[in-house]
Short mmCIF file of C-alpha atoms in Angstrom, two decimals:
data_model
loop_
_atom_site.label_atom_id
_atom_site.label_comp_id
_atom_site.label_asym_id
_atom_site.label_seq_id
_atom_site.Cartn_x
_atom_site.Cartn_y
_atom_site.Cartn_z
CA MET U 1 -2.71 8.71 -11.23
CA GLY U 2 1.02 10.44 -12.96
CA LYS U 3 3.34 10.99 -10.10
CA GLN U 4 3.94 14.45 -10.19
CA LYS U 5 6.95 16.93 -9.66
CA THR U 6 8.01 18.21 -5.53
CA THR U 7 8.46 21.81 -5.31
CA LEU U 8 8.57 22.76 -1.96
CA VAL U 9 9.51 26.30 -1.57
CA GLY U 10 12.01 27.86 1.01
CA ALA U 11 13.78 24.84 1.29
CA PRO U 12 17.50 24.63 0.93
CA ARG U 13 19.04 23.24 -2.07
CA ASP U 14 20.87 20.23 -1.62
CA LYS U 15 24.28 19.50 -1.41
CA SER U 16 25.49 15.96 -3.19
CA GLY U 17 24.93 12.73 -0.91
CA THR U 18 23.56 14.38 1.99
CA TRP U 19 20.51 12.44 2.30
CA GLY U 20 23.08 9.29 2.26
CA LYS U 21 25.57 10.87 4.66
CA VAL U 22 23.25 11.35 7.99
CA ASP U 23 24.19 9.39 10.96
CA TRP U 24 20.59 7.79 12.15
CA LYS U 25 22.39 6.71 15.73
CA ARG U 26 23.18 10.35 16.57
CA ALA U 27 20.23 11.73 15.87
CA ARG U 28 18.55 8.92 17.46
CA ARG U 29 20.19 9.62 20.30
CA GLU U 30 19.36 12.94 20.64
CA VAL U 31 16.17 12.67 19.53
CA ARG U 32 15.74 9.73 22.54
CA ARG U 33 16.70 12.14 25.07
CA LEU U 34 14.63 15.08 24.43
CA GLN U 35 12.03 12.61 25.20
CA ILE U 36 13.31 10.56 28.22
CA ARG U 37 13.23 14.62 29.38
CA ILE U 38 9.86 14.58 28.41
CA ALA U 39 8.92 11.66 30.36
CA LYS U 40 10.66 12.78 33.54
CA ALA U 41 8.87 15.59 33.39
CA VAL U 42 5.34 14.90 33.07
CA LEU U 43 5.91 12.31 36.38
CA GLU U 44 7.18 15.38 38.22
CA ASN U 45 4.35 16.98 37.07
CA ARG U 46 5.74 20.01 35.80
CA TRP U 47 4.05 20.36 32.86
CA ASN U 48 5.28 24.51 31.56
CA ARG U 49 8.49 22.60 31.43
CA VAL U 50 6.97 19.73 29.02
CA LYS U 51 5.90 22.28 26.99
CA THR U 52 8.87 23.46 26.41
CA LEU U 53 10.89 20.74 25.79
CA GLN U 54 8.37 19.58 23.54
CA HIS U 55 8.83 23.06 21.80
CA LEU U 56 12.98 22.54 21.85
CA LEU U 57 11.61 18.73 20.30
CA THR U 58 9.36 19.49 17.83
CA ARG U 59 11.94 22.10 16.44
CA SER U 60 15.14 20.02 16.22
CA PHE U 61 16.07 18.37 13.12
CA HIS U 62 16.99 15.60 13.62
CA ALA U 63 13.33 14.81 15.06
CA LYS U 64 12.97 16.35 10.93
CA LEU U 65 15.49 14.23 9.68
CA LEU U 66 13.51 11.06 11.80
CA ALA U 67 10.14 12.35 10.70
CA VAL U 68 10.60 11.70 7.12
CA LYS U 69 12.50 8.79 7.11
CA ARG U 70 9.73 6.84 8.89
CA VAL U 71 6.56 8.05 6.69
CA THR U 72 9.25 7.31 3.35
CA SER U 73 10.50 3.94 4.40
CA ASN U 74 6.52 2.65 5.82
CA LYS U 75 4.07 0.85 4.93
CA GLY U 76 2.07 3.96 3.10
CA LYS U 77 5.30 5.28 1.90
CA LYS U 78 3.80 4.61 -2.33
CA THR U 79 0.53 5.85 -1.30
CA PRO U 80 0.07 9.51 -1.72
CA GLY U 81 -3.01 11.98 -0.57
CA VAL U 82 -4.74 14.78 -2.69
CA ASP U 83 -1.03 16.12 -4.39
CA GLY U 84 -0.22 13.09 -5.73
CA THR U 85 3.79 13.72 -4.39
CA LEU U 86 5.57 10.75 -2.91
CA TRP U 87 8.89 11.39 -1.78
CA GLN U 88 11.37 8.93 -3.62
CA THR U 89 14.91 10.07 -3.69
CA ALA U 90 16.70 11.54 -1.68
CA LYS U 91 17.34 14.73 -2.53
CA VAL U 92 13.44 15.61 -2.25
CA ARG U 93 13.71 14.01 1.50
CA TRP U 94 17.00 16.46 2.15
CA ARG U 95 14.50 19.70 1.40
CA ALA U 96 11.59 18.09 3.30
CA ALA U 97 13.44 17.58 5.95
CA CYS U 98 14.40 21.67 5.98
CA SER U 99 10.91 22.52 4.82
CA LEU U 100 9.73 21.55 8.08
CA ARG U 101 8.23 24.31 9.82
CA ARG U 102 5.64 25.50 12.40
CA ARG U 103 4.84 29.16 10.74
CA GLY U 104 2.54 29.36 7.76
CA TYR U 105 1.72 25.68 7.68
CA LYS U 106 -1.33 24.64 6.60
CA PRO U 107 -2.40 21.10 5.92
CA GLN U 108 -4.05 20.06 3.08
CA PRO U 109 -7.45 18.10 3.14
CA LEU U 110 -6.99 14.24 3.19
CA ARG U 111 -7.88 11.69 0.49
CA ARG U 112 -11.01 9.23 1.23
CA ILE U 113 -11.04 5.84 0.81
CA TYR U 114 -12.96 3.15 2.20
CA ILE U 115 -11.89 -0.50 2.84
CA PRO U 116 -13.84 -3.30 3.97
CA LYS U 117 -14.48 -4.49 7.32
CA LYS U 118 -15.18 -8.47 8.28
CA ASN U 119 -18.44 -7.52 8.03
CA GLY U 120 -19.45 -6.23 5.14
CA LYS U 121 -19.17 -2.92 5.45
CA LYS U 122 -15.96 -0.38 4.75
CA ARG U 123 -14.26 1.86 7.11
CA PRO U 124 -13.70 5.03 5.99
CA LEU U 125 -9.60 5.98 5.95
CA SER U 126 -8.42 9.26 5.76
CA ILE U 127 -4.61 9.68 3.29
CA PRO U 128 -3.08 13.21 4.08
CA THR U 129 -0.48 14.06 1.74
CA MET U 130 3.60 12.96 2.70
CA PHE U 131 4.45 16.64 3.73
CA ASP U 132 1.87 16.82 6.73
CA ARG U 133 2.99 12.78 7.12
CA ALA U 134 5.92 14.05 8.17
CA MET U 135 4.62 16.52 10.24
CA GLN U 136 3.00 14.67 11.79
CA ALA U 137 5.55 12.67 12.43
CA LEU U 138 7.10 15.10 14.29
CA TYR U 139 4.99 15.80 16.62
CA LYS U 140 3.83 13.26 17.80
CA LEU U 141 7.97 12.36 18.51
CA ALA U 142 6.72 15.13 21.55
CA LEU U 143 3.51 13.65 22.02
CA ALA U 144 5.08 10.06 22.87
CA PRO U 145 6.65 10.17 26.09
CA VAL U 146 3.99 11.68 27.55
CA ALA U 147 1.33 9.72 26.24
CA GLU U 148 3.10 6.59 27.71
CA THR U 149 3.95 8.33 31.40
CA THR U 150 -0.04 8.70 31.79
CA ALA U 151 -0.87 5.47 29.94
CA ASP U 152 -3.30 2.86 31.89
CA GLY U 153 -1.20 -0.60 32.67
CA ASN U 154 -3.32 -2.98 30.50
CA SER U 155 -3.41 -0.93 27.39
CA TYR U 156 -1.56 -2.87 24.65
CA GLY U 157 -2.35 -1.19 21.10
CA PHE U 158 -0.20 1.05 19.04
CA ARG U 159 2.58 1.78 21.86
CA GLU U 160 5.72 0.44 21.80
CA GLY U 161 7.08 -2.85 22.70
CA ARG U 162 3.63 -3.08 23.45
CA SER U 163 1.95 -6.04 21.03
CA CYS U 164 -1.48 -8.24 20.13
CA ALA U 165 0.53 -10.79 22.58
CA ASP U 166 1.08 -9.02 25.08
CA ALA U 167 -2.95 -8.57 26.44
CA THR U 168 -3.31 -11.67 25.12
CA ALA U 169 -1.14 -12.60 28.28
CA ALA U 170 -2.67 -9.97 29.97
CA ALA U 171 -6.31 -11.80 29.59
CA PHE U 172 -4.68 -15.27 30.49
CA ASN U 173 -3.50 -14.22 33.31
CA ALA U 174 -7.03 -13.01 34.12
CA LEU U 175 -9.15 -15.79 33.17
CA SER U 176 -6.56 -18.63 34.03
CA LYS U 177 -6.68 -19.21 38.17
CA PRO U 178 -9.84 -22.00 39.52
CA ASN U 179 -11.21 -18.64 40.71
CA SER U 180 -10.96 -16.38 37.96
CA ALA U 181 -13.67 -13.80 37.42
CA PRO U 182 -15.93 -16.46 35.38
CA TRP U 183 -18.00 -13.26 33.73
CA VAL U 184 -16.63 -11.38 31.02
CA LEU U 185 -17.69 -8.00 28.58
CA GLU U 186 -16.84 -7.96 25.25
CA ALA U 187 -16.37 -4.02 23.86
CA ASP U 188 -16.49 -2.44 20.88
CA ILE U 189 -16.34 1.71 20.18
CA THR U 190 -18.20 2.42 17.37
CA GLY U 191 -16.21 4.69 15.11
CA CYS U 192 -14.03 5.50 17.31
CA TYR U 193 -11.42 7.65 15.63
CA ASP U 194 -14.64 9.20 13.69
CA ASN U 195 -16.27 10.46 16.88
CA ILE U 196 -13.86 11.54 19.48
CA CYS U 197 -14.78 15.12 20.78
CA GLN U 198 -11.97 17.73 19.17
CA ASN U 199 -12.98 20.21 21.38
CA TRP U 200 -12.43 17.12 24.24
CA LEU U 201 -8.86 16.29 22.35
CA MET U 202 -8.31 20.43 22.46
CA THR U 203 -8.62 20.79 26.09
CA ASN U 204 -6.96 17.52 27.38
CA ILE U 205 -3.87 16.43 24.44
CA PRO U 206 -0.69 18.70 26.21
CA MET U 207 1.20 19.90 21.86
CA ASP U 208 0.78 22.99 19.89
CA ARG U 209 -2.63 23.36 19.93
CA GLY U 210 -2.55 25.21 16.80
CA ILE U 211 -1.20 22.85 14.80
CA LEU U 212 -3.76 19.58 16.30
CA ARG U 213 -6.45 22.09 15.56
CA LYS U 214 -5.61 22.51 12.26
CA TRP U 215 -5.69 18.82 11.89
CA LEU U 216 -8.63 18.56 13.25
CA GLU U 217 -10.43 20.82 10.95
CA ALA U 218 -8.72 19.83 7.18
CA GLY U 219 -11.55 18.02 5.86
CA TYR U 220 -10.89 15.46 3.52
CA VAL U 221 -12.15 15.28 -0.65
CA GLU U 222 -14.14 12.72 -1.68
CA ASP U 223 -14.85 12.36 -5.35
CA GLY U 224 -13.62 15.72 -5.83
CA ILE U 225 -16.10 17.74 -3.53
CA LEU U 226 -14.54 19.08 -0.16
CA TYR U 227 -16.13 18.21 3.05
CA PRO U 228 -15.67 19.75 6.43
CA SER U 229 -14.43 17.63 9.89
CA HIS U 230 -16.89 18.67 13.14
CA LYS U 231 -16.06 15.27 15.19
CA GLY U 232 -12.84 12.97 15.40
CA THR U 233 -9.64 12.40 14.67
CA PRO U 234 -8.32 11.35 10.69
CA GLN U 235 -8.32 7.10 10.60
CA GLY U 236 -5.06 6.76 8.42
CA GLY U 237 -3.06 9.70 10.45
CA ILE U 238 0.42 8.52 12.02
CA ILE U 239 -0.28 10.74 15.30
CA SER U 240 -4.20 9.37 15.59
CA PRO U 241 -3.97 5.99 16.96
CA THR U 242 -1.28 8.70 20.40
CA LEU U 243 -4.90 10.68 20.20
CA ALA U 244 -7.20 7.80 20.52
CA ASN U 245 -5.34 6.32 23.11
CA MET U 246 -4.65 9.30 24.96
CA THR U 247 -8.47 10.21 24.45
CA LEU U 248 -9.19 6.45 26.21
CA ASP U 249 -6.63 6.63 28.90
CA GLY U 250 -8.33 6.89 32.15
CA LEU U 251 -10.84 4.28 31.58
CA GLU U 252 -9.36 1.29 33.74
CA ARG U 253 -8.86 3.71 36.55
CA VAL U 254 -13.04 4.05 35.97
CA VAL U 255 -13.89 0.49 35.61
CA ARG U 256 -11.70 -0.14 38.77
CA ASN U 257 -13.47 2.44 40.87
CA ALA U 258 -16.63 1.58 40.00
CA VAL U 259 -16.29 -1.27 42.34
CA ARG U 260 -15.99 -1.56 46.04
CA ARG U 261 -14.17 -5.19 45.30
CA ARG U 262 -11.24 -4.77 42.83
CA ASN U 263 -9.41 -7.76 43.19
CA ARG U 264 -11.93 -9.73 41.03
CA VAL U 265 -12.03 -7.02 38.51
CA ASN U 266 -9.62 -6.97 35.68
CA PHE U 267 -9.73 -4.25 32.30
CA ILE U 268 -7.14 -5.34 28.77
CA ARG U 269 -7.53 -3.05 26.19
CA TYR U 270 -6.04 -2.93 22.91
CA ALA U 271 -6.52 0.72 20.69
CA ASP U 272 -10.63 0.28 21.10
CA ASP U 273 -11.28 -3.71 21.68
CA PHE U 274 -11.48 -3.96 25.40
CA ILE U 275 -12.82 -6.82 28.18
CA VAL U 276 -13.69 -6.67 31.52
CA THR U 277 -13.70 -8.63 34.09
CA GLY U 278 -16.21 -9.48 36.49
CA LYS U 279 -17.43 -11.91 39.17
CA SER U 280 -21.05 -11.54 37.86
CA ARG U 281 -23.42 -10.21 34.93
CA ARG U 282 -25.37 -8.06 37.49
CA LEU U 283 -22.16 -6.77 37.94
CA LEU U 284 -20.61 -6.16 34.46
CA GLU U 285 -24.05 -4.24 33.95
CA LYS U 286 -25.01 -2.33 36.88
CA ALA U 287 -22.19 -1.29 38.13
CA ILE U 288 -19.21 -0.98 34.77
CA ARG U 289 -20.36 -1.06 31.82
CA PRO U 290 -22.45 2.65 33.10
CA ALA U 291 -19.23 3.86 34.28
CA ILE U 292 -17.95 3.25 31.33
CA GLU U 293 -20.55 4.96 29.06
CA LYS U 294 -20.29 7.81 31.35
CA PHE U 295 -16.51 8.17 30.56
CA LEU U 296 -17.36 7.63 26.62
CA ALA U 297 -19.94 9.75 26.14
CA GLU U 298 -17.62 12.80 27.81
CA ARG U 299 -15.61 11.82 25.04
CA GLY U 300 -18.26 11.74 22.53
CA LEU U 301 -18.06 7.69 21.53
CA THR U 302 -20.66 5.28 22.48
CA LEU U 303 -20.95 1.69 23.27
CA SER U 304 -21.16 -0.48 19.86
CA PRO U 305 -24.52 -2.25 20.13
CA GLU U 306 -23.74 -5.17 17.91
CA LYS U 307 -20.30 -5.96 19.13
CA THR U 308 -20.71 -5.66 22.74
CA ALA U 309 -21.67 -8.71 24.75
CA ILE U 310 -21.01 -9.98 28.28
CA THR U 311 -20.79 -13.77 28.62
CA HIS U 312 -19.55 -16.60 31.01
CA ILE U 313 -16.25 -17.79 30.20
CA LYS U 314 -17.82 -21.62 29.45
CA ASP U 315 -19.55 -20.67 26.74
CA GLY U 316 -16.06 -18.65 25.11
CA PHE U 317 -15.56 -15.43 23.76
CA THR U 318 -13.35 -14.01 21.17
CA PHE U 319 -10.80 -10.85 21.62
CA LEU U 320 -8.17 -10.17 18.89
CA GLY U 321 -8.80 -12.70 17.04
CA GLN U 322 -8.50 -15.87 19.41
CA THR U 323 -11.16 -18.05 20.75
CA TYR U 324 -11.06 -18.15 25.12
CA ARG U 325 -12.82 -21.31 27.08
CA LYS U 326 -12.58 -22.45 29.59
CA THR U 327 -13.63 -26.63 30.46
CA GLY U 328 -13.19 -27.31 34.04
CA ASN U 329 -10.51 -24.59 35.51
CA VAL U 330 -8.51 -24.97 32.11
CA LEU U 331 -8.24 -22.46 29.78
CA HIS U 332 -7.81 -22.91 26.18
CA ILE U 333 -6.98 -20.06 24.05
CA THR U 334 -7.59 -21.51 20.31
CA PRO U 335 -7.42 -18.87 16.64
CA ALA U 336 -10.69 -18.62 15.98
CA LYS U 337 -12.05 -20.43 13.50
CA GLU U 338 -13.08 -16.51 10.93
CA GLY U 339 -9.99 -16.44 10.80
CA VAL U 340 -8.27 -20.47 10.03
CA LEU U 341 -11.05 -20.13 7.33
CA ALA U 342 -9.88 -16.25 6.06
CA LEU U 343 -6.52 -17.32 6.27
CA LYS U 344 -7.30 -20.49 4.10
CA ARG U 345 -8.67 -18.83 1.17
CA LYS U 346 -6.41 -16.19 1.71
CA VAL U 347 -3.74 -19.02 0.64
CA GLY U 348 -6.38 -20.70 -1.49
CA THR U 349 -5.52 -16.45 -3.39
CA VAL U 350 -2.96 -16.64 -3.28
CA ILE U 351 -2.08 -20.57 -5.35
CA ARG U 352 -4.55 -19.33 -7.89
CA LYS U 353 -3.34 -16.00 -8.41
CA HIS U 354 0.64 -17.32 -9.00
CA VAL U 355 -0.48 -19.83 -10.75
CA SER U 356 1.47 -19.56 -13.75
CA ALA U 357 4.03 -17.64 -11.58
CA PRO U 358 7.81 -18.78 -11.69
CA MET U 359 7.69 -20.78 -8.35
CA PRO U 360 10.20 -19.02 -6.87
CA ILE U 361 8.01 -16.02 -6.14
CA LEU U 362 4.72 -18.32 -5.36
CA VAL U 363 6.68 -19.52 -2.54
CA LYS U 364 7.56 -16.12 -1.39
CA LYS U 365 3.72 -14.97 -1.08
CA LEU U 366 3.17 -17.67 0.87
CA ASN U 367 5.63 -17.77 3.37
CA GLU U 368 4.61 -13.78 4.12
CA THR U 369 0.61 -15.25 4.97
CA LEU U 370 1.78 -18.17 6.46
CA ARG U 371 4.41 -17.17 8.83
CA GLY U 372 2.29 -13.58 9.58
CA TRP U 373 -0.24 -15.67 10.79
CA GLY U 374 1.80 -18.47 12.42
CA ASN U 375 3.67 -15.52 14.77
CA TYR U 376 0.88 -13.91 15.53
CA HIS U 377 -0.67 -17.13 16.82
CA ARG U 378 1.56 -19.01 18.50
CA HIS U 379 1.97 -18.10 22.13
CA VAL U 380 -1.90 -19.76 21.82
CA VAL U 381 -3.23 -23.30 21.94
CA ALA U 382 -2.58 -23.56 18.54
CA TRP U 383 -0.82 -26.38 17.53
CA GLU U 384 -3.93 -29.20 15.61
CA THR U 385 -4.60 -25.78 14.40
CA PHE U 386 -0.88 -25.70 12.69
CA VAL U 387 -1.43 -28.81 11.71
CA GLY U 388 -5.03 -28.53 9.60
CA VAL U 389 -3.57 -25.21 8.22
CA ASP U 390 0.17 -27.48 7.04
CA LYS U 391 -2.27 -30.43 5.77
CA TYR U 392 -4.42 -27.84 3.39
CA VAL U 393 -1.87 -25.69 1.88
CA LYS U 394 -0.43 -29.09 1.11
CA GLU U 395 -4.03 -30.01 -0.21
CA GLN U 396 -3.91 -27.20 -2.35
CA LEU U 397 -0.51 -27.76 -3.90
CA TRP U 398 -0.70 -30.60 -4.87
CA ARG U 399 -4.01 -29.78 -7.15
CA MET U 400 -1.72 -26.72 -8.64
CA VAL U 401 1.30 -29.09 -9.92
CA GLN U 402 -0.55 -31.71 -11.07
CA SER U 403 -2.67 -28.88 -13.05
CA ARG U 404 1.37 -27.85 -14.27
CA HIS U 405 2.10 -30.66 -14.93
CA PRO U 406 -0.95 -32.88 -16.20
CA LYS U 407 1.34 -36.08 -17.87
CA LYS U 408 3.33 -36.27 -14.99
CA PRO U 409 2.89 -38.99 -13.15
CA ARG U 410 2.62 -38.67 -9.47
CA LYS U 411 5.38 -40.46 -8.36
CA TRP U 412 7.25 -37.40 -10.30
CA LEU U 413 6.04 -34.94 -9.27
CA HIS U 414 6.32 -36.11 -5.25
CA ARG U 415 9.78 -36.67 -5.73
CA HIS U 416 10.56 -33.28 -7.41
CA TYR U 417 8.60 -31.76 -5.10
CA TRP U 418 8.69 -32.67 -1.91
CA GLN U 419 11.26 -34.97 -1.66
CA ILE U 420 15.65 -33.64 -1.33
CA PRO U 421 17.62 -35.49 0.07
CA GLY U 422 18.99 -35.50 3.96
CA HIS U 423 15.73 -32.70 4.18
CA HIS U 424 12.33 -33.17 6.05
CA ARG U 425 9.17 -33.29 3.49
CA ALA U 426 8.47 -29.96 2.37
CA PHE U 427 6.91 -28.10 -0.35
CA THR U 428 10.63 -27.15 -2.26
CA THR U 429 11.51 -25.29 -5.45
CA THR U 430 15.08 -24.27 -6.88
CA SER U 431 16.65 -21.48 -8.59
CA LYS U 432 19.73 -20.55 -9.64
CA THR U 433 21.59 -17.45 -8.18
CA VAL U 434 23.76 -14.98 -10.56
CA LYS U 435 26.05 -17.28 -9.77
CA GLY U 436 24.49 -20.15 -10.90
CA GLU U 437 24.52 -21.44 -7.08
CA LEU U 438 20.90 -23.99 -6.70
CA ARG U 439 19.20 -22.45 -4.18
CA HIS U 440 16.02 -23.88 -2.55
CA HIS U 441 12.70 -22.01 -1.75
CA GLU U 442 11.38 -23.82 0.45
CA VAL U 443 7.50 -23.47 2.05
CA VAL U 444 7.06 -22.76 5.65
CA ARG U 445 5.55 -25.46 8.08
CA LEU U 446 3.53 -24.30 10.90
CA LYS U 447 4.13 -26.69 12.33
CA PHE U 448 7.90 -26.00 12.93
CA LEU U 449 7.58 -22.91 14.28
CA GLY U 450 6.68 -24.22 17.79
CA ILE U 451 3.97 -22.86 20.69
CA LYS U 452 6.26 -20.44 22.90
CA ARG U 453 4.47 -19.02 26.01
CA HIS U 454 4.54 -15.84 25.51
CA ILE U 455 5.58 -13.45 28.82
CA LYS U 456 3.72 -10.35 29.44
CA ILE U 457 5.76 -6.96 29.03
CA LYS U 458 5.41 -4.95 32.67
CA ALA U 459 2.31 -3.20 33.49
CA ASP U 460 3.95 0.43 34.48
CA ALA U 461 7.08 -0.59 32.43
CA ASN U 462 8.00 2.87 30.39
CA PRO U 463 10.19 2.67 27.72
CA TYR U 464 11.31 6.40 28.32
CA LEU U 465 12.98 5.62 31.58
CA PRO U 466 16.28 5.14 31.15
CA GLU U 467 15.96 3.13 34.41
CA GLN U 468 14.26 0.41 32.07
CA GLY U 469 16.25 0.56 28.95
CA ARG U 470 17.80 -2.15 29.96
CA TYR U 471 14.86 -3.79 30.21
CA PHE U 472 13.06 -3.30 26.34
CA ALA U 473 16.25 -4.01 25.55
CA GLN U 474 16.40 -7.62 26.97
CA ARG U 475 12.83 -7.39 25.31
CA ARG U 476 13.74 -7.21 21.65
CA HIS U 477 16.36 -9.67 22.12
CA ASP U 478 14.73 -12.00 22.82
CA LYS U 479 12.34 -11.57 20.57
CA GLU U 480 14.45 -10.67 17.91
CA SER U 481 15.54 -14.60 18.50
CA ARG U 482 12.21 -15.73 18.34
CA TYR U 483 11.52 -14.94 14.52
CA LEU U 484 14.04 -14.32 12.93
CA LEU U 485 15.58 -17.74 13.28
CA GLY U 486 13.95 -19.29 10.72
CA HIS U 487 14.07 -22.29 11.89
CA SER U 488 11.81 -23.03 15.13
CA ALA U 489 14.34 -25.62 18.11
CA ARG U 490 12.40 -28.79 16.38
CA GLU U 491 12.50 -28.29 13.23
CA HIS U 492 16.54 -26.89 14.34
CA LEU U 493 17.57 -29.46 15.91
CA ALA U 494 16.61 -31.78 13.12
CA LEU U 495 18.28 -30.58 10.45
CA THR U 496 20.98 -30.35 13.29
CA ALA U 497 21.19 -33.89 13.75
CA ALA U 498 20.48 -34.03 9.96
CA LYS U 499 23.82 -32.98 9.40
CA ARG U 500 25.50 -34.71 12.11
CA SER U 501 24.41 -38.43 10.56
CA ASN U 502 25.29 -37.56 7.22
CA ARG U 503 29.35 -36.27 8.17
CA ALA U 504 28.69 -40.06 10.24
CA GLY U 505 27.79 -41.29 7.29
CA ALA U 506 24.44 -42.68 8.80
CA SER U 507 21.16 -42.62 7.88
CA ASN U 508 18.06 -39.75 8.31
CA LYS U 509 15.91 -42.45 9.37
CA GLY U 510 15.23 -40.64 13.18
CA VAL U 511 15.79 -37.22 12.19
CA LEU U 512 12.00 -35.57 13.48
#
């Protein structure tokens, strides 16, 4: 699709360099100040004040700047809507921020595409235009404090400061004790985003209902044909995860109220996937599941028959890409076999795709795949899996370099790609920088990422309450220190020992 020139009617002219001179720290500070006031008003149950503060925030120019910055810096910044427009220059972004206003706003239909699912089916994805995405980002800034303050304590999907690792830690706490409930209801909602009752959203979501109605009724375009939307919230919109979370909030309370004795009933949810633990199959079938189905029916939703099952913990189940199984009184959480096979297939695809590309590019692509997968699973029992994946990657790289250098002997290949003086044995290639310096590019080894137990976030933690700001700041600092060092603790110690021994003139035989 060709690039189209962006024209925004009524936008003021841009002054040279205005977008580049925005004080983003001040913008975030001003928006955060209003969000804190909204969260406090929700706690005090002053909904008229919440509405007033949301009105102020959505008309704040700082909030508009942040909304435009978000949609022009995320992964979808190069994906246009039905108008084919992208905001790629500073001038266009500034004019877009100046044009975000409620009066006269009419969203355009969404562009419908389909992405494959693991079971072979396709998931519909609706892509708004850049302008509609910015409007959604703007109103999400005003809705997020409400959503966080009223959210379930054990809901971890698409929330600030929470992640899959927190959901995994919550499941570990619920299942790891000797007297933990042994039965698990694994549940999945059929087409959650596509089937939410729009009337329920209009009645229960505390935001500008005129804007919300326009988004829900915008429709979508597929193969040049406009289709109306009578239910659901578009999967692909920036505000859709927040709307879906608010639709399912209250489910934890319903589950706990369904039984008299609550101490052995646990609820963990990530987006529309959730599990419930109980002391017996009968309790889950006769008490908890009917309560869940009634709660969902009020919102136009149903449980998926294919993905909903009741399992004993000794038989094991898979949740968020990890397998939970108890042997005796010991709970083991390991990466799911399907996920490991998918990673290996992806590694093979990357190597074959870049078989003739420069080596540094291949190493970069492999590291993006391996490091992301490894960091996701490094909080569980994954050491043996990491070693197995490292072995597979080495085998694939060995086959690749043999095909690249068919006339070179094995010793030359091993010395050229796997042996660097004073370094651990990993696939490494070199390139020269602009200044002529030699730069090493090394394929990450998952076992060097290390296994690190994740500390679960507090259930009642709210990032929009000032008294908890230090708590979230400390968690962000700890996360950055774990993931951004570049080497795990073991690898760092090995490299440090190697440098010391080199300085002392000793050999490196004792380095791990």
